[in-house]
Coordinates of C-alpha atoms and ligand atoms in Angstrom, one line a residue:
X1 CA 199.2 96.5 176.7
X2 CA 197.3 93.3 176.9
X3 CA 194.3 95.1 175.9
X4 CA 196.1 96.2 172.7
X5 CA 197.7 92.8 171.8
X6 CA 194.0 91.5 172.2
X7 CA 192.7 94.1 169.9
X8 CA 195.1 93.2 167.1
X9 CA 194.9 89.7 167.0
X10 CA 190.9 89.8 166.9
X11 CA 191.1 92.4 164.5
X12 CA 192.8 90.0 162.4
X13 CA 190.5 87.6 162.4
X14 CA 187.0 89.6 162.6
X15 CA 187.3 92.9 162.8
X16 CA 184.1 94.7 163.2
X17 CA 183.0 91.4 165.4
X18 CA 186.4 92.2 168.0
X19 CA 185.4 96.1 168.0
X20 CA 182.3 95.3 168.9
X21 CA 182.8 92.7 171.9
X22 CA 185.3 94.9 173.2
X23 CA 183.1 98.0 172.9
X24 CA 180.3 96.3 174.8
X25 CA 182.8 94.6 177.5
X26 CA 183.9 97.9 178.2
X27 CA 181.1 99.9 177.8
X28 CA 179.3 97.6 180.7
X29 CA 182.1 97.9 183.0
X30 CA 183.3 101.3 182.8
X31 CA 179.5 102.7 182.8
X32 CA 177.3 104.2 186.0
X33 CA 174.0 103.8 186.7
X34 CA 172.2 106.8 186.1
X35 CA 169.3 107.5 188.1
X36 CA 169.0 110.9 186.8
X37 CA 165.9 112.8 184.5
X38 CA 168.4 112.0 181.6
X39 CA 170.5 111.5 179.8
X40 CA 169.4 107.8 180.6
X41 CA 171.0 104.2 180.8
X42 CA 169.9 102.0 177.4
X43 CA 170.5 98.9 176.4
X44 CA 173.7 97.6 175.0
X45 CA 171.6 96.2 172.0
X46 CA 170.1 99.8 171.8
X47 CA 173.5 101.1 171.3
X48 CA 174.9 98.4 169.3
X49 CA 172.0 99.0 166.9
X50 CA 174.0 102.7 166.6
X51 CA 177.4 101.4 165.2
X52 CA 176.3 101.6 161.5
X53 CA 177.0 104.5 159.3
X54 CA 174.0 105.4 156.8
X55 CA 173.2 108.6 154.6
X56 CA 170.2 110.3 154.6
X57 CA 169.4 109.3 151.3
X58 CA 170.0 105.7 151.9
X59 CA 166.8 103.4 151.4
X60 CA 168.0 101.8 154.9
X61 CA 167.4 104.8 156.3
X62 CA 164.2 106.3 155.0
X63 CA 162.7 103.0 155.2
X64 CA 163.9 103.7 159.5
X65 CA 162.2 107.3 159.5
X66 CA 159.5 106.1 158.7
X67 CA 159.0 103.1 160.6
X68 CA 160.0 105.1 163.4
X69 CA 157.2 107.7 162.7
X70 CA 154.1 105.2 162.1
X71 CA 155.2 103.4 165.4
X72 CA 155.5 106.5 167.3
X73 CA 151.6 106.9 166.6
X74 CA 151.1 103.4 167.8
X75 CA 153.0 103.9 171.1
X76 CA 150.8 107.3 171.5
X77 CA 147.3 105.3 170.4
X78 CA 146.2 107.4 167.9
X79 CA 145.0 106.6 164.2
X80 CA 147.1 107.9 161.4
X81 CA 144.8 109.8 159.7
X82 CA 143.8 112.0 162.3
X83 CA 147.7 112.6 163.8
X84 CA 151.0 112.8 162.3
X85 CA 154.5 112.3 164.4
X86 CA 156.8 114.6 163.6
X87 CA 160.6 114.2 164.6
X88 CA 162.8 117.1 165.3
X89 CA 166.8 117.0 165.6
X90 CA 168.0 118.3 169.3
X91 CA 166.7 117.6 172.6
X92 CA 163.2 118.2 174.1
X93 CA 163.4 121.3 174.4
X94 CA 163.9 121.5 170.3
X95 CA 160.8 120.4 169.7
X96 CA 158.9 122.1 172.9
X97 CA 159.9 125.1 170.9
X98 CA 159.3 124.4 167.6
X99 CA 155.5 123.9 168.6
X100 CA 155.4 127.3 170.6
X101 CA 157.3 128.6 167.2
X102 CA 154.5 127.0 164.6
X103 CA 151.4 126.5 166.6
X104 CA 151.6 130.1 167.7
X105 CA 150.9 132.6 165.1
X106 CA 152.2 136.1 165.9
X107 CA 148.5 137.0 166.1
X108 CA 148.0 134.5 169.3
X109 CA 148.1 134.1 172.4
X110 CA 149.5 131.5 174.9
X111 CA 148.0 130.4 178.4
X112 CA 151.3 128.4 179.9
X113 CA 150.3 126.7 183.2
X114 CA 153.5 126.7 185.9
X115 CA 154.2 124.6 188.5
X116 CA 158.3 123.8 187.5
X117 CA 161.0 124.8 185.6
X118 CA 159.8 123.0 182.5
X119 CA 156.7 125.4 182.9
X120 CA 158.8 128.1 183.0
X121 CA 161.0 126.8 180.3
X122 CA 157.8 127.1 178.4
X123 CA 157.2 130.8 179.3
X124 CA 161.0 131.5 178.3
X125 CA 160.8 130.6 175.1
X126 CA 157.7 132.6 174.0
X127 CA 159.5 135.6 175.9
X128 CA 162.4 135.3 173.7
X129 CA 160.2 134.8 170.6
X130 CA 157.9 137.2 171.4
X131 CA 154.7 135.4 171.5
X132 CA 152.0 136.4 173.4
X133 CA 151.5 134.6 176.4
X134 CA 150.0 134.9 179.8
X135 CA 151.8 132.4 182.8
X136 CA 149.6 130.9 185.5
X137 CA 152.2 130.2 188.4
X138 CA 151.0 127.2 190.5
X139 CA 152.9 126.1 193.7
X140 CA 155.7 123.5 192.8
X141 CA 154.1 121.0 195.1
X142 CA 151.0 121.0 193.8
X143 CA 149.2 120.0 190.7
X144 CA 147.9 122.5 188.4
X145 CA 144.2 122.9 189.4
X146 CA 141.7 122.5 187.1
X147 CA 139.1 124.7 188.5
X148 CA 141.9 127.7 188.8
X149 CA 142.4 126.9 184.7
X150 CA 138.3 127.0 184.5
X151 CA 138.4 129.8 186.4
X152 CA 141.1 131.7 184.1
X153 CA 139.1 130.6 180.9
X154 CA 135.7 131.7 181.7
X155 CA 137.1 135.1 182.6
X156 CA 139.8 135.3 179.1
X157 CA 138.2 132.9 176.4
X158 CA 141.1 134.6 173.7
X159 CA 143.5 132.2 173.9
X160 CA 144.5 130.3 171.1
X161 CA 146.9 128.0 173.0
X162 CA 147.0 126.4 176.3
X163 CA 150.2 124.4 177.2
X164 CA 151.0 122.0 180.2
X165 CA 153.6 119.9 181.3
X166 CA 152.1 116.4 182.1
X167 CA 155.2 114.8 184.4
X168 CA 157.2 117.9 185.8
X169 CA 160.0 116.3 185.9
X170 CA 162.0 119.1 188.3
X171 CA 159.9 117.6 191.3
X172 CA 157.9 114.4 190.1
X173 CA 154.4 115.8 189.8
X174 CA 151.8 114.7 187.5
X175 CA 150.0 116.8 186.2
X176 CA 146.2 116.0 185.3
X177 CA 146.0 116.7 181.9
X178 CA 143.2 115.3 180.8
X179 CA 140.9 117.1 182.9
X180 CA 142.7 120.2 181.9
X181 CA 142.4 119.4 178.4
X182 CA 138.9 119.0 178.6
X183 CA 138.1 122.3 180.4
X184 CA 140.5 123.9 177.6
X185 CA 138.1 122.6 174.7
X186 CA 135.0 123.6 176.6
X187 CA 135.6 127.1 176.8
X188 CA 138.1 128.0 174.0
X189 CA 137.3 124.6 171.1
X190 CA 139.4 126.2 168.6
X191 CA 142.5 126.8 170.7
X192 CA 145.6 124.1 170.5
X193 CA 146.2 121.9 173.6
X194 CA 149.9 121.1 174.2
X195 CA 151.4 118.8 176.3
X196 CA 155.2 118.4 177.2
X197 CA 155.2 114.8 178.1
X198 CA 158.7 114.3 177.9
X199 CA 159.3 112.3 180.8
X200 CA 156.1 110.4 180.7
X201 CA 155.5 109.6 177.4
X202 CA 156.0 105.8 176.9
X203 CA 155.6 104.8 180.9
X204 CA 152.4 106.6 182.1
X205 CA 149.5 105.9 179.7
X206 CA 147.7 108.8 178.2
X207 CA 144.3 108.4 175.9
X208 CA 145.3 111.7 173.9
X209 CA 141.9 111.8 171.7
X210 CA 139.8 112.1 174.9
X211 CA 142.7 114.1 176.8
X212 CA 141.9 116.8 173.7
X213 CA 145.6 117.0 173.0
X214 CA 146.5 118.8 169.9
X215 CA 150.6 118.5 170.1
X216 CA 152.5 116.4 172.7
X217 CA 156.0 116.0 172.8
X218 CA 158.4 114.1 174.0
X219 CA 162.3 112.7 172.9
X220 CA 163.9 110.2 172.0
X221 CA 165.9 109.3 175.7
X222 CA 163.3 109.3 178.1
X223 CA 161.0 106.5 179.0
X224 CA 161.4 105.1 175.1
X225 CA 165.0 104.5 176.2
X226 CA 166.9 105.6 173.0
X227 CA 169.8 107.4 172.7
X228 CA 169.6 111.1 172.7
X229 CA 170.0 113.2 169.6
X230 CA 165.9 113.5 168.8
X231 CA 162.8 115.0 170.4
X232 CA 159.1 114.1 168.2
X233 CA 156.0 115.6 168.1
X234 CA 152.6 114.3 167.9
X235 CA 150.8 116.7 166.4
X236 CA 146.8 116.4 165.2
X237 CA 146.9 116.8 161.7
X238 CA 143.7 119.3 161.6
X239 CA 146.0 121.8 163.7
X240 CA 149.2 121.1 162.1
X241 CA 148.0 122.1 159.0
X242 CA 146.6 125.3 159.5
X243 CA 150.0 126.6 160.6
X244 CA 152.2 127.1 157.1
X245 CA 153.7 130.2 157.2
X246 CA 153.5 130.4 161.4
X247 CA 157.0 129.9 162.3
X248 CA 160.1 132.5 162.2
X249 CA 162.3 129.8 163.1
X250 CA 163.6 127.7 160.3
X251 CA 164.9 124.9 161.8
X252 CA 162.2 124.9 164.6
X253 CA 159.3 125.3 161.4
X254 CA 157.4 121.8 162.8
X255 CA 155.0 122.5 159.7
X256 CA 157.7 122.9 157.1
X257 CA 159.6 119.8 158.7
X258 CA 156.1 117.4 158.5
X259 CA 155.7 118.8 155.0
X260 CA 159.3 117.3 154.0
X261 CA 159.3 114.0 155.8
X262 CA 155.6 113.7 153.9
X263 CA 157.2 114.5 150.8
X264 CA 160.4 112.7 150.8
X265 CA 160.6 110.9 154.0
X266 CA 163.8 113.0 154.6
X267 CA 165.1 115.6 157.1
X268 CA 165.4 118.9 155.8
X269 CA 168.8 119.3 157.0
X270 CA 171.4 116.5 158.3
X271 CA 169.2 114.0 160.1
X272 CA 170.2 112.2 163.4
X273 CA 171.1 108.9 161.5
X274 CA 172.7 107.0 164.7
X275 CA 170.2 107.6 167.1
X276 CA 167.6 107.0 164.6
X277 CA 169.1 103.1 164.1
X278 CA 169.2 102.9 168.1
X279 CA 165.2 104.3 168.6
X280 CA 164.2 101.7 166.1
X281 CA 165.8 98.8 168.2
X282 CA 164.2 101.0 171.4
X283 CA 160.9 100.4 169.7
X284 CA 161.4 97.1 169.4
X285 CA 162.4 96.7 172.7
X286 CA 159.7 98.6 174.6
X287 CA 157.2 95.9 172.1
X288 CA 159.1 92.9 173.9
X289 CA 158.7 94.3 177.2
X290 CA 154.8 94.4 176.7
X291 CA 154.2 97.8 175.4
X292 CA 153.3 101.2 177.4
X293 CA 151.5 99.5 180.2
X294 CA 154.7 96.5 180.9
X295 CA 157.3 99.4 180.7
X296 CA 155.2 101.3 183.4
X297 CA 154.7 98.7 185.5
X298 CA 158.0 97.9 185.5
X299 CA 159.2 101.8 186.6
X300 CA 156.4 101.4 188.9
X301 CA 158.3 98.5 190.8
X302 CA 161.3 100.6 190.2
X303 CA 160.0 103.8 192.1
X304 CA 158.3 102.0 195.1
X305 CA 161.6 99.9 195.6
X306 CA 163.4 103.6 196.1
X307 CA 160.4 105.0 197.9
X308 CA 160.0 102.2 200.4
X309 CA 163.2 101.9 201.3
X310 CA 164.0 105.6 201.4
X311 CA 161.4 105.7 203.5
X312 CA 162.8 103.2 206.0
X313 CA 165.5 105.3 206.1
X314 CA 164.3 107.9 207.5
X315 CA 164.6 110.4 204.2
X316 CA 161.3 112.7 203.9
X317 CA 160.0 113.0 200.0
X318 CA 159.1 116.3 198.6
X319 CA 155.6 116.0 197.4
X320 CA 152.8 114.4 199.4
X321 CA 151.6 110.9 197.9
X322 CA 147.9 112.4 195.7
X323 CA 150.8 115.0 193.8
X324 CA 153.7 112.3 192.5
X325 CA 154.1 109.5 189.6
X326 CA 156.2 107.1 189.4
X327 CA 158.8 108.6 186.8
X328 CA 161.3 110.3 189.5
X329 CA 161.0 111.3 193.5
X330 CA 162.3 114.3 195.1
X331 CA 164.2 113.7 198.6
X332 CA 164.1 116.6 200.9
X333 CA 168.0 117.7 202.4
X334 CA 167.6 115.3 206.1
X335 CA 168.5 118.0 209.2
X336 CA 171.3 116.2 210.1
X337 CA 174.5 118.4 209.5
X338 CA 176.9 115.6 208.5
X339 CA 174.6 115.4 205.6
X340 CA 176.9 117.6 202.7
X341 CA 175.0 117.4 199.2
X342 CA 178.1 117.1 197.4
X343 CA 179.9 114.7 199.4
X344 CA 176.7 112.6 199.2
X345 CA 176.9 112.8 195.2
X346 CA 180.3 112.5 194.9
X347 CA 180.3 109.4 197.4
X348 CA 177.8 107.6 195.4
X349 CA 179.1 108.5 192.2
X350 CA 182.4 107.1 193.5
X351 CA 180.6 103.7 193.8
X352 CA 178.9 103.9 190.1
X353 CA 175.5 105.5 191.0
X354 CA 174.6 109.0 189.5
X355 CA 171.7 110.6 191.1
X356 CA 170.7 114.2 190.5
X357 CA 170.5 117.7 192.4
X358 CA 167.1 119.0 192.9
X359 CA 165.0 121.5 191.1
X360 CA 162.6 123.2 192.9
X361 CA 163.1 126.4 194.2
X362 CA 161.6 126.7 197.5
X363 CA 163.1 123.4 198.8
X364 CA 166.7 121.8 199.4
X365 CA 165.7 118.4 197.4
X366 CA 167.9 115.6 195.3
X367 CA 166.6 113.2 193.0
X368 CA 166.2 109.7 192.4
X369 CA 164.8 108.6 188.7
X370 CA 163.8 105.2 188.1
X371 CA 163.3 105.8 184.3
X372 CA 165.7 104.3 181.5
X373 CA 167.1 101.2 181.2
X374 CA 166.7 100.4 185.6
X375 CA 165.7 97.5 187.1
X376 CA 164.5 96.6 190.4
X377 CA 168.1 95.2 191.3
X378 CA 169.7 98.1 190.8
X379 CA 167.5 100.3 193.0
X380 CA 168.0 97.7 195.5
X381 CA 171.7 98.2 194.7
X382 CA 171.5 101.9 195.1
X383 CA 169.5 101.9 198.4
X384 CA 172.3 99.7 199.8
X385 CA 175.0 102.0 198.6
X386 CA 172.8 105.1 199.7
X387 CA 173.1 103.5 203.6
X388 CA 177.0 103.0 203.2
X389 CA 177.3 106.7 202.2
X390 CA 175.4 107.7 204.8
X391 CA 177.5 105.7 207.2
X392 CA 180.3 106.4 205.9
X393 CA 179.7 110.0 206.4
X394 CA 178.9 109.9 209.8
X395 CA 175.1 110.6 209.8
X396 CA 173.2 109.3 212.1
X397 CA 170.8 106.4 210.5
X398 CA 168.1 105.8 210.4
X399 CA 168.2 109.1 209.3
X400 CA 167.3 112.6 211.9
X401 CA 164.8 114.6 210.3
Ligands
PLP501 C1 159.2 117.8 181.3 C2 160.4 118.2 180.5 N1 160.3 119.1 179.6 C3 161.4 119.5 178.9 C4 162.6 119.0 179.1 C5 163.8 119.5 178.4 O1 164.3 118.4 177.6 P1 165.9 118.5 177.1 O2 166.7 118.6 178.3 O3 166.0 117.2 176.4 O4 166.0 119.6 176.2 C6 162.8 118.0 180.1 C7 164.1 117.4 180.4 O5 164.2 116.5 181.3 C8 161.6 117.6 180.8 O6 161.7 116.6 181.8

C-alpha cells in the first residue's frame, strides 16, 4: 500500500528517475547470491544500463555492436586484422554450435576431446547434425592429455577440426589448451582449433595466437558479467572465410552472420538490443576493475576464500589441486548421513545463497562458483551460512568424511 502511494507521488515528480530507484532498491533486496556456473549476479549499473528501449536500426545501437565487437578482440588480445568477433543471439551453446555448423564442412571431420558434459555437449551436436566426428573420452578428473591427443594425431592426421573445452565447467578443470593447440597445428596445420572458453574467457588469461586457436567462444554472462541473451565468437579471419556455403543452419550460419554485421553492422534477424546496452557497461566495468588479469585476481581471492574454508570444514573437493582453476570447485557428498543434498540447497537458498548440484557422473558432487559479480565478502558470507546449515541439520562438524 505504502509502496504504491510512494510510486505515485514520485512518478509525479520524475518518473523514469522513481522507477528506477525503486527498481534497484528492490532488485538489491529481493535478489540471491548466486554462486552457480550461471546465470550470474551483475551489477546494478550493468542492469540499469538495460532499461533503454532501442531498434536495431538505431545509430545508438549500431554504434553499440560495434563497439562491443572491436572490444571483444581487445579483451581476447588479438589484432583486428587477423580475427573478427562474431556475436550470436542465444546462449553458449548457440554459438558452440554455430562453429561446429560453419567450420565443419559436410566433407570434415571432427576430433572432440571429452572430459565433461560440455565435451559431450560438443559430440551431441555434431551427432544431431551429422558431422563427422570421432570423441576421445578422458576421465572427468583429469585433464585432457596432450600426449594421448599426440598420440591420436600421429595415428589419424584427417581431421579438419579439433575442439576442446578450456574450463570444464561441470567439475572445474582446466584444460591445457595451449599445449593441445600446438600439437593440433603440428600434425594437422590446416585443421581449425576450437575452444569453448565459456566460463573462462575474461578471468583466466589465454595468448590465443600462440595457443593456435582458430574459433573460441564464449557468452555474454560469464566471467564478462553481462546479462544473458548473447554468446560471441572469436573467430580467425583466414578460417572464417573459407567457410561460405558450410552451414545448414541459418540462424547458426557464423559466416553469413560476420558477413552482415561487416556489411551493415546489423543482426540478421531481431538483435538482443537489452543485453547489448548492459555488455557495453560490462566492458566498461571489467576496464575499471583492471582488465583480464584484475578480474582474475579477484575470482582468485574469491575461490581460495571457499576452498580454504571448505576445507576447514572438513568438505573433501573433487579434483586434486594440478587439475582445478579458479572459476568454480566441486565438493564431494561428506559421509555423514544427516547430510540430504536437497535440504542442504534448499536451506541455503532459504538464507539467499544459490549454489549448484554437481555434474559429473561418477561422483555425488555440488558446486560452489566464484564467477560473476562475487566478492570476497560474500564467500565469507556463504561459508558462514554453509556452517549454520550444517548445524542446523544435525551434521556433525567439522564435517565426517
Ligand atoms: C564450458 C561450457 N560450455 C558450454 C556451456 C553452455 O552454455 P549455455 O548454458 O549458456 O548454453 C556452458 C555453460 O555453463 C559451459 O560452462
Amino acid at each position: 500500500m505504502y509502496r504504491q502511494i510512494l510510486i505515485k507521488s514520485l512518478n509525479k515528480i520524475k518518473p523514469l528517475c522513481a522507477v528506477r530507484s525503486l527498481a534497484t532498491t528492490n532488485a538489491a533486496s529481493v535478489d540471491k547470491k548466486l554462486f552457480t556456473p550461471g546465470p550470474l549476479g551483475v551489477s546494478m549499473t550493468t542492469k540499469q544500463a538495460m532499461l533503454r528501449d532501442l531498434g536495431s536500426r538505431d545509430t545508438a545501437f549500431i554504434d553499440t555492436v560495434k563497439k562491443i565487437r572491436s572490444k571483444l578482440l581487445d579483451v581476447a588480445g588479438v589484432p583486428a586484422q587477423v580475427f573478427t568477433s562474431v556475436p550470436v543471439q542465444g546462449s553458449g551453446t548457440y554459438a558452440v554450435e554455430a562453429v561446429f555448423h560453419t567450420a565443419l564442412p559436410t566433407t570434415g571431420k571432427a576430433l572432440l576431446l571429452v572430459n565433461g558434459a560440455y565435451g559431450k555437449r560438443m559430440k551431441k551436436i555434431c551427432e544431431l547434425a551429422g558431422l563427422a566426428h570421432q570423441t576421445e573420452i578422458f576421465s572427468e578428473n583429469m585433464k585432457v592429455a596432450p600426449s594421448a591427443v599426440e598420440e591420436i594425431l600421429q595415428n589419424d592426421p584427417s581431421f579438419t577440426l579439433v575442439a576442446v573445452v578450456h574450463c570444464e565447467t561441470s567439475s572445474g578443470i582446466i584444460n591445457p589448451v595451449s599445449e593441445i593447440g600446438c600439437i593440433v597445428k603440428n600434425h594437422i596445420p590446416d585443421a581449425s582449433y576450437f575452444v569453448d572458453a565459456m566460463s573462462s574467457f575474461g578471468a583466466i588469461p589465454l595468448d590465443l595466437q600462440a595457443s593456435k586457436v582458430d574459433y573460441l567462444v564464449s557468452s555474454a554472462n560469464k566471467c564478462l558479467e553481462g546479462v544473458p541473451g548473447f554468446s560471441f565468437v572469436i573467430a580467425r579471419l583466414d578460417h572464417l572465410l573459407q567457410c561460405k556455403g558450410n552451414s545448414t543452419s541459418l540462424s547458426l550460419d557464423l559466416y553469413d552472420q560476420y558477413d552482415n554485421l561487416e556489411k551493415t553492422h546489423q543482426f540478421r534477424f531481431t538483435p538482443p538490443t537489452h543485453s547489448m546496452l548492459a555488455f557495453q557497461q560490462a566492458l566498461l566495468e571489467l576496464e575499471q576493475e583492471g582488465g583480464v588479469l584484475e578480474r582474475g585476481k579477484r575470482y582468485q581471492k574469491n575461490c581460495q576464500i571457499i576452498r580454504e574454508g571448505m576445507k576447514k570444514f572438513g568438505f573433501r573437493e573433487f579434483l586434486d589441486s594440478s587439475h582445478k582453476g579458479y572459476i568454480i570447485t566441486s565438493f564431494c557428498f561428506p559421509k555423514d548421513p544427516k547430510f540430504v543434498f536437497e535440504e542442504f540447497y534448499h536451506r541455503l537458498n532459504e538464507k539467499g545463497l544459490v549454489i549448484y548440484p554437481g555434474k559429473v557422473l561418477d561422483s555425488d558432487c555440488f558446486r560452489i562458483g566464484n564467477i560473476g559479480h562475487l566478492f570476497p565478502d560474500d564467500m565469507t558470507h556463504l561459508l558462514q551460512c554453509i556452517k549454520e546449515v550444517c548445524q542446523e541439520m544435525e551434521m556433525s562438524f567439522p564435517i565426517n568424511n
